[in-house]
Amino acid sequence: MPMALSPRRRPREELESDDDDDTSSPDAKSNPQPDVNGNSSKRTRLTTSNLSSSLYRTPHSSLLQREKLRAQGGKRDYQPGSIVRVKLTKFVTYTDVEFHPGPSLNMVIGPNGTGKSETDNLRKGEVAYQSQHLGRAKEASEYVKHGCPEATIEIELAKDGKNFKSNIIIRCTIKREGNKTTFTINGRNHPKKAVVDLTRSLSIQIDNLCQFLPQDKVVEFAAMTPVELLKSTQRAVASQQMIDMHEELKDLGRKHQHVQAQFVADSDSLANLEGRQRLQEGDVDRIREREHTVKRVHDLEFSRPFAKYREMRGTVDGAKQRWKEAKDELQRLEAEVEPAMRRVNAKQQYMEQTQLVVTDTKQLINNAERRADSIDRRFSDLHDKHNQLVTSAEAEKKSGQKHREEVLRVEHAIKTLERQMEQPPAEMDAAAYNERLREKRRAIQSCKEQINELKEKQTETTERGREKQRRIGQARRDLEQLESQTGKQSSKLQNASVEVARLWAWVQQNPSHFKKHVFGPPIVECSIKDVRYIDQIESLFQRTQMLSFTVQTKQDFKTLSDQGSRMRLSEVNIKTMSAGLDNFPRPFGPEEMRRYGFDGWAIDYLNGPELVLSMLCADMQIHRTGVTIRDTTSQQYEMLQHSDISAWVTSKSSYRITRRREYGPDATSTQVRPTRRANVWTDQPVDLTAKRELQENIAGWEEEVAGFEAENKETQGRILTYREKIQNFMAEEKEISDEKSTLQKALSDFKALPTRLAAQQGKIAKAHEAMAVVKERIRDISNQLDDVAIQRARVALEFADAVEVLRIAHSSLHESEIMLIEATSDFETLRDHNISIRDTLEAQRREVTTTGQELEALKNEGQRLVNECRETLAEHGEVFQTFVQTLSKLSPEQLEAEIDSEKARLELMHEGGNSSVIRDYEKRQRQIDNLAARLEELNNGRTELADHIARIHGQWEPELDSLVGKISSSFSHNMAQMGCAGEVGVHKDDDFDQWAILIRVKFREDEPLSPLDSHRQSGGERAVSTIFYLMSLQSLTRSPFRVVDEINQGMDPRNERLVHRRMVGIACGIAASEGTEPDNTEGVEGDEGASRGGGSQYFLITPKLLSNLTYERGMRVLCIASGEYMPEDRGRIDFRGNVDLMRGLKAQRARVAAM
């Protein structure tokens, strides 16, 4: 890695004195600058901005100087792709402008907001790139000037002499409506991709921060990692082949790592699988041997039907022969005994016929018995019917007796009614009774109305008393509250905001409407711990913060907000807070706090609920706001400006610092306000007037309540008197009503006597009719008894006939049974005589049957064995058939012996694991074979990748080392010109993704070289290092132009002056004015213009510059004049004339000073 030695650093005084001598001496060497408008002496008319150049350090004749500089500047050609001309119409802040950048260093100067960065974006070809690369607008239509429909940009690029023989003119039209953009190249329409391809062919890399560093991307460049810096550096200065080699190396490296990791993982897996395979080989062999034996036993067992079938075939043939012999013998015997058997059969037939006669006779007897039984049942039924009729006749007689008794009772009742009809009751005056009842009822109603009036009066008096009691209670509570601190704060809340006080009262009265507790405003919830700090703490609060409610849930927020809307309250502030104070720690401890002059933090002096204090921390940062009763010293103020503290309050003032990090660490502003006197949490005396008014009201209301109670007591006595009268009137009314009812009942009973008499007379008529009906029913029953007696006689005669038939049948049965006995005796005698013949025939028949059954059974068994053998062969296949053929000579007994032998052998074997061991072993073997094949492929691929990486690495690394060595040499030389040191190296790693550019610098003699980052160097030092690194790429860059936007804003004046001098020297291709030789790396592998002085086109944008800076030939200064103070006649502005006039005045002063 190339290293740069740090030269002796010159004292700051010598450098500054040299600068003063160079810029102030009238004899100093002049550095003329070419005209901004090229060879034309006629000034371009300006519209929105005026761009001019040509600043000089020594006085000379203006016309002569300009002509001379034109001639000298014309020697420098524009590199291919550099910007020759830019024309803008209706673009951002510009209405119509055209300007011509120089071929080398262009300094664009103008106040903030005049459009420096916008014109520069056009130089870099923003029309062809996405806006995010430039850190500005997101949409192209945002570049159209306000109020205009479209904008036009025209950029003229220098020709390349190959593809373009004349300058390239790119024109872009941006339409606001629809955000549309169209492009033309040399007057012909082209898509955006064609413009992008053209800029890339000219090595214009807008997204490379090493070539284009806009204002908004400076922080991004500083934050660029070394890896990203290497990538951007290669894109800026290396060939495309070198970039492609790096990308290929990174891709190959990732592939090699992946293949290597896969190879190692597969190797480990293979070794693991092989080890497990070796461990299970013995078990597998034993299991396989056992499985073979099990298979043999299985096959032997399934071979049993075949052995049985072979044996069965011989057995069937023997049985068939025996059945045939037995059948022939039976036929011979039957022919020999046929005559003797014929006699026996005839006697047997007679016996059977006799048996049929006996059976028929028995059946006849059974039928006769059933008929006799049926006749007997009919006789019994007639007897039962006779008894029922006798019972019915007795019942009818009893019913007739009851009717006679009823006739006697009714006749007695008729006589009684006739006597009552002869004695009428006394007369009754119903109207008089009714009038007496109405008088009593009117009296009762009158008393009730009086009671209702008295109750209404009593209710009204009671309600008035209750209202007075409520007022007394409220007044007493107000009095207690007036004397308490909470009451004082509530009164202050009422004075501060009536609406907030109303809402707070509603919250206290309706806590059930909320899911969690709702906290009131800090004015009532909080208090001051130490009254010495009351002014400071209260000064931090604004009105809205002092009156804000605190809720814990979104639902409670909505409930409280809706209630405020229903109450038509406009001043309602609600905050949601659920986090505790643990989420708001103090910035630092007490020791460091006292170093800044603080007594504590604002939260340390406030009492209140935790969630209210958390709300104030989140809203007001009271946990980060310092408090002190002393004033802040200047030293403490400086320390606070560079700390993280943004607010603090003293006895006289409150301070609030606003920091703008994007503009650097010093971009701060401080707001100071006087500390106001506290008026909320102060302890004021009780309002005696209000207290006295409350006490007087309580006394007056208590007297009124006592009067109301006395009046109610008197009214209650009158109500009781009226109630007693009502009771008396009601008793008198009841007596009159009872008397009236008794008279009315007697009269109604007398009037009902004729009706009752008619009813009794009807009853006696019905009784006589019923007696006649009973007599008729008794006559019917007597007739029915006569009929039943006749039927009983007839049934008795039928029963006698049936008994006679039964007797005759029994006599016939006895005769038939005697004949059957005789026939049976004769048959048995003949049968016994031929029994030996019959036994012989029966034995032979049984023999034929038995042999036939045995033959049939053997055939069935043989067929079953045939089917079983066929099924077994179909199930086990040809291998099993071959196995069966080997057992054709074994009998079933020998086969069973073989099976027992194999089973005994199987019992002696160890099982050796479960049934899945073989399956796992074979599966693992397949995995081993696959892994071995894949490892061979991975090893071949790994070797090929390593060879490919080594081949590309051998080409790329030397080129990278050479390139970085040139950058480091130039960077070290640039740093040495400032009395500092620096070097650039390459961090090399096995992983090509981690290769990086390492920039190491030192700005003081007593420190070593250290990496450039945001932790070790200041903002100015990083800016110096950044610009020198970019300048080191100048001679090696392949881009036609480069841009740095406001890079000098973070530098101190000394660094800015030295960097500017070095930048001018490098960009213009000359040595800086310190007397050192130009960097010997300039021009190597750079653009062709570098050999004639200077590198590619360079743009430096800044809103301000130091006075008396170094300016050399080849520079062009573009000053932007734009804004509302520009005159309407832009032709009146002549910046060139102003510069010439200034030079003349300086020359005149120099001549006067020389005389």
PDB file of C-alpha atoms in Angstrom, residues 703-783:
ATOM      1  CA  GLU A 703     -84.494  30.103  58.415  1.00  0.00           C
ATOM      2  CA  GLU A 704     -86.617  29.479  55.323  1.00  0.00           C
ATOM      3  CA  VAL A 705     -86.172  25.694  55.739  1.00  0.00           C
ATOM      4  CA  ALA A 706     -87.385  25.924  59.385  1.00  0.00           C
ATOM      5  CA  GLY A 707     -90.510  27.840  58.236  1.00  0.00           C
ATOM      6  CA  PHE A 708     -91.205  25.229  55.588  1.00  0.00           C
ATOM      7  CA  GLU A 709     -91.009  22.429  58.184  1.00  0.00           C
ATOM      8  CA  ALA A 710     -93.510  24.164  60.548  1.00  0.00           C
ATOM      9  CA  GLU A 711     -95.935  24.760  57.694  1.00  0.00           C
ATOM     10  CA  ASN A 712     -95.718  21.079  56.650  1.00  0.00           C
ATOM     11  CA  LYS A 713     -96.404  19.968  60.239  1.00  0.00           C
ATOM     12  CA  GLU A 714     -99.621  22.049  60.427  1.00  0.00           C
ATOM     13  CA  THR A 715    -100.766  20.735  57.041  1.00  0.00           C
ATOM     14  CA  GLN A 716    -100.202  17.127  58.161  1.00  0.00           C
ATOM     15  CA  GLY A 717    -102.554  17.673  61.183  1.00  0.00           C
ATOM     16  CA  ARG A 718    -105.341  18.905  58.943  1.00  0.00           C
ATOM     17  CA  ILE A 719    -104.847  15.900  56.657  1.00  0.00           C
ATOM     18  CA  LEU A 720    -105.293  13.504  59.604  1.00  0.00           C
ATOM     19  CA  THR A 721    -108.570  15.274  60.631  1.00  0.00           C
ATOM     20  CA  TYR A 722    -110.005  14.824  57.157  1.00  0.00           C
ATOM     21  CA  ARG A 723    -109.011  11.154  57.109  1.00  0.00           C
ATOM     22  CA  GLU A 724    -110.977  10.532  60.376  1.00  0.00           C
ATOM     23  CA  LYS A 725    -114.083  12.138  58.854  1.00  0.00           C
ATOM     24  CA  ILE A 726    -113.723   9.890  55.824  1.00  0.00           C
ATOM     25  CA  GLN A 727    -113.688   6.785  58.068  1.00  0.00           C
ATOM     26  CA  ASN A 728    -116.910   7.880  59.826  1.00  0.00           C
ATOM     27  CA  PHE A 729    -118.707   8.644  56.576  1.00  0.00           C
ATOM     28  CA  MET A 730    -117.686   5.288  55.138  1.00  0.00           C
ATOM     29  CA  ALA A 731    -119.111   3.410  58.208  1.00  0.00           C
ATOM     30  CA  GLU A 732    -122.479   5.244  57.941  1.00  0.00           C
ATOM     31  CA  GLU A 733    -122.561   4.495  54.213  1.00  0.00           C
ATOM     32  CA  LYS A 734    -122.078   0.779  54.892  1.00  0.00           C
ATOM     33  CA  GLU A 735    -125.010   0.652  57.396  1.00  0.00           C
ATOM     34  CA  ILE A 736    -127.382   2.283  54.919  1.00  0.00           C
ATOM     35  CA  SER A 737    -126.229   0.002  52.144  1.00  0.00           C
ATOM     36  CA  ASP A 738    -126.747  -3.167  54.272  1.00  0.00           C
ATOM     37  CA  GLU A 739    -130.285  -2.104  55.280  1.00  0.00           C
ATOM     38  CA  LYS A 740    -131.174  -1.401  51.673  1.00  0.00           C
ATOM     39  CA  SER A 741    -129.809  -4.764  50.567  1.00  0.00           C
ATOM     40  CA  THR A 742    -131.891  -6.686  53.180  1.00  0.00           C
ATOM     41  CA  LEU A 743    -135.161  -5.036  52.065  1.00  0.00           C
ATOM     42  CA  GLN A 744    -134.370  -5.540  48.432  1.00  0.00           C
ATOM     43  CA  LYS A 745    -133.638  -9.259  48.977  1.00  0.00           C
ATOM     44  CA  ALA A 746    -137.009  -9.843  50.773  1.00  0.00           C
ATOM     45  CA  LEU A 747    -138.932  -8.133  47.990  1.00  0.00           C
ATOM     46  CA  SER A 748    -137.100 -10.062  45.263  1.00  0.00           C
ATOM     47  CA  ASP A 749    -137.737 -13.371  47.090  1.00  0.00           C
ATOM     48  CA  PHE A 750    -141.534 -12.665  47.268  1.00  0.00           C
ATOM     49  CA  LYS A 751    -141.620 -11.790  43.588  1.00  0.00           C
ATOM     50  CA  ALA A 752    -139.873 -15.110  42.779  1.00  0.00           C
ATOM     51  CA  LEU A 753    -142.463 -17.309  44.666  1.00  0.00           C
ATOM     52  CA  PRO A 754    -144.806 -17.931  41.627  1.00  0.00           C
ATOM     53  CA  THR A 755    -141.840 -19.024  39.552  1.00  0.00           C
ATOM     54  CA  ARG A 756    -140.627 -21.380  42.245  1.00  0.00           C
ATOM     55  CA  LEU A 757    -144.181 -22.787  42.648  1.00  0.00           C
ATOM     56  CA  ALA A 758    -144.410 -23.488  38.905  1.00  0.00           C
ATOM     57  CA  ALA A 759    -141.050 -25.238  39.045  1.00  0.00           C
ATOM     58  CA  GLN A 760    -142.173 -27.522  41.895  1.00  0.00           C
ATOM     59  CA  GLN A 761    -145.367 -28.388  40.058  1.00  0.00           C
ATOM     60  CA  GLY A 762    -143.269 -29.323  36.963  1.00  0.00           C
ATOM     61  CA  LYS A 763    -141.128 -31.597  39.138  1.00  0.00           C
ATOM     62  CA  ILE A 764    -144.115 -33.534  40.500  1.00  0.00           C
ATOM     63  CA  ALA A 765    -145.397 -34.088  36.939  1.00  0.00           C
ATOM     64  CA  LYS A 766    -142.007 -35.461  35.875  1.00  0.00           C
ATOM     65  CA  ALA A 767    -141.987 -37.789  38.893  1.00  0.00           C
ATOM     66  CA  HIS A 768    -145.370 -39.321  37.911  1.00  0.00           C
ATOM     67  CA  GLU A 769    -144.080 -39.820  34.366  1.00  0.00           C
ATOM     68  CA  ALA A 770    -140.942 -41.565  35.630  1.00  0.00           C
ATOM     69  CA  MET A 771    -143.026 -43.939  37.777  1.00  0.00           C
ATOM     70  CA  ALA A 772    -145.030 -44.957  34.685  1.00  0.00           C
ATOM     71  CA  VAL A 773    -141.798 -45.636  32.754  1.00  0.00           C
ATOM     72  CA  VAL A 774    -140.487 -47.857  35.588  1.00  0.00           C
ATOM     73  CA  LYS A 775    -143.630 -49.955  35.556  1.00  0.00           C
ATOM     74  CA  GLU A 776    -143.285 -50.453  31.772  1.00  0.00           C
ATOM     75  CA  ARG A 777    -139.636 -51.560  32.100  1.00  0.00           C
ATOM     76  CA  ILE A 778    -140.593 -54.121  34.784  1.00  0.00           C
ATOM     77  CA  ARG A 779    -143.180 -55.663  32.409  1.00  0.00           C
ATOM     78  CA  ASP A 780    -140.458 -55.916  29.644  1.00  0.00           C
ATOM     79  CA  ILE A 781    -138.061 -57.697  32.005  1.00  0.00           C
ATOM     80  CA  SER A 782    -140.729 -60.240  32.963  1.00  0.00           C
ATOM     81  CA  ASN A 783    -141.332 -61.063  29.281  1.00  0.00           C
TER      82      ASN A 783
END
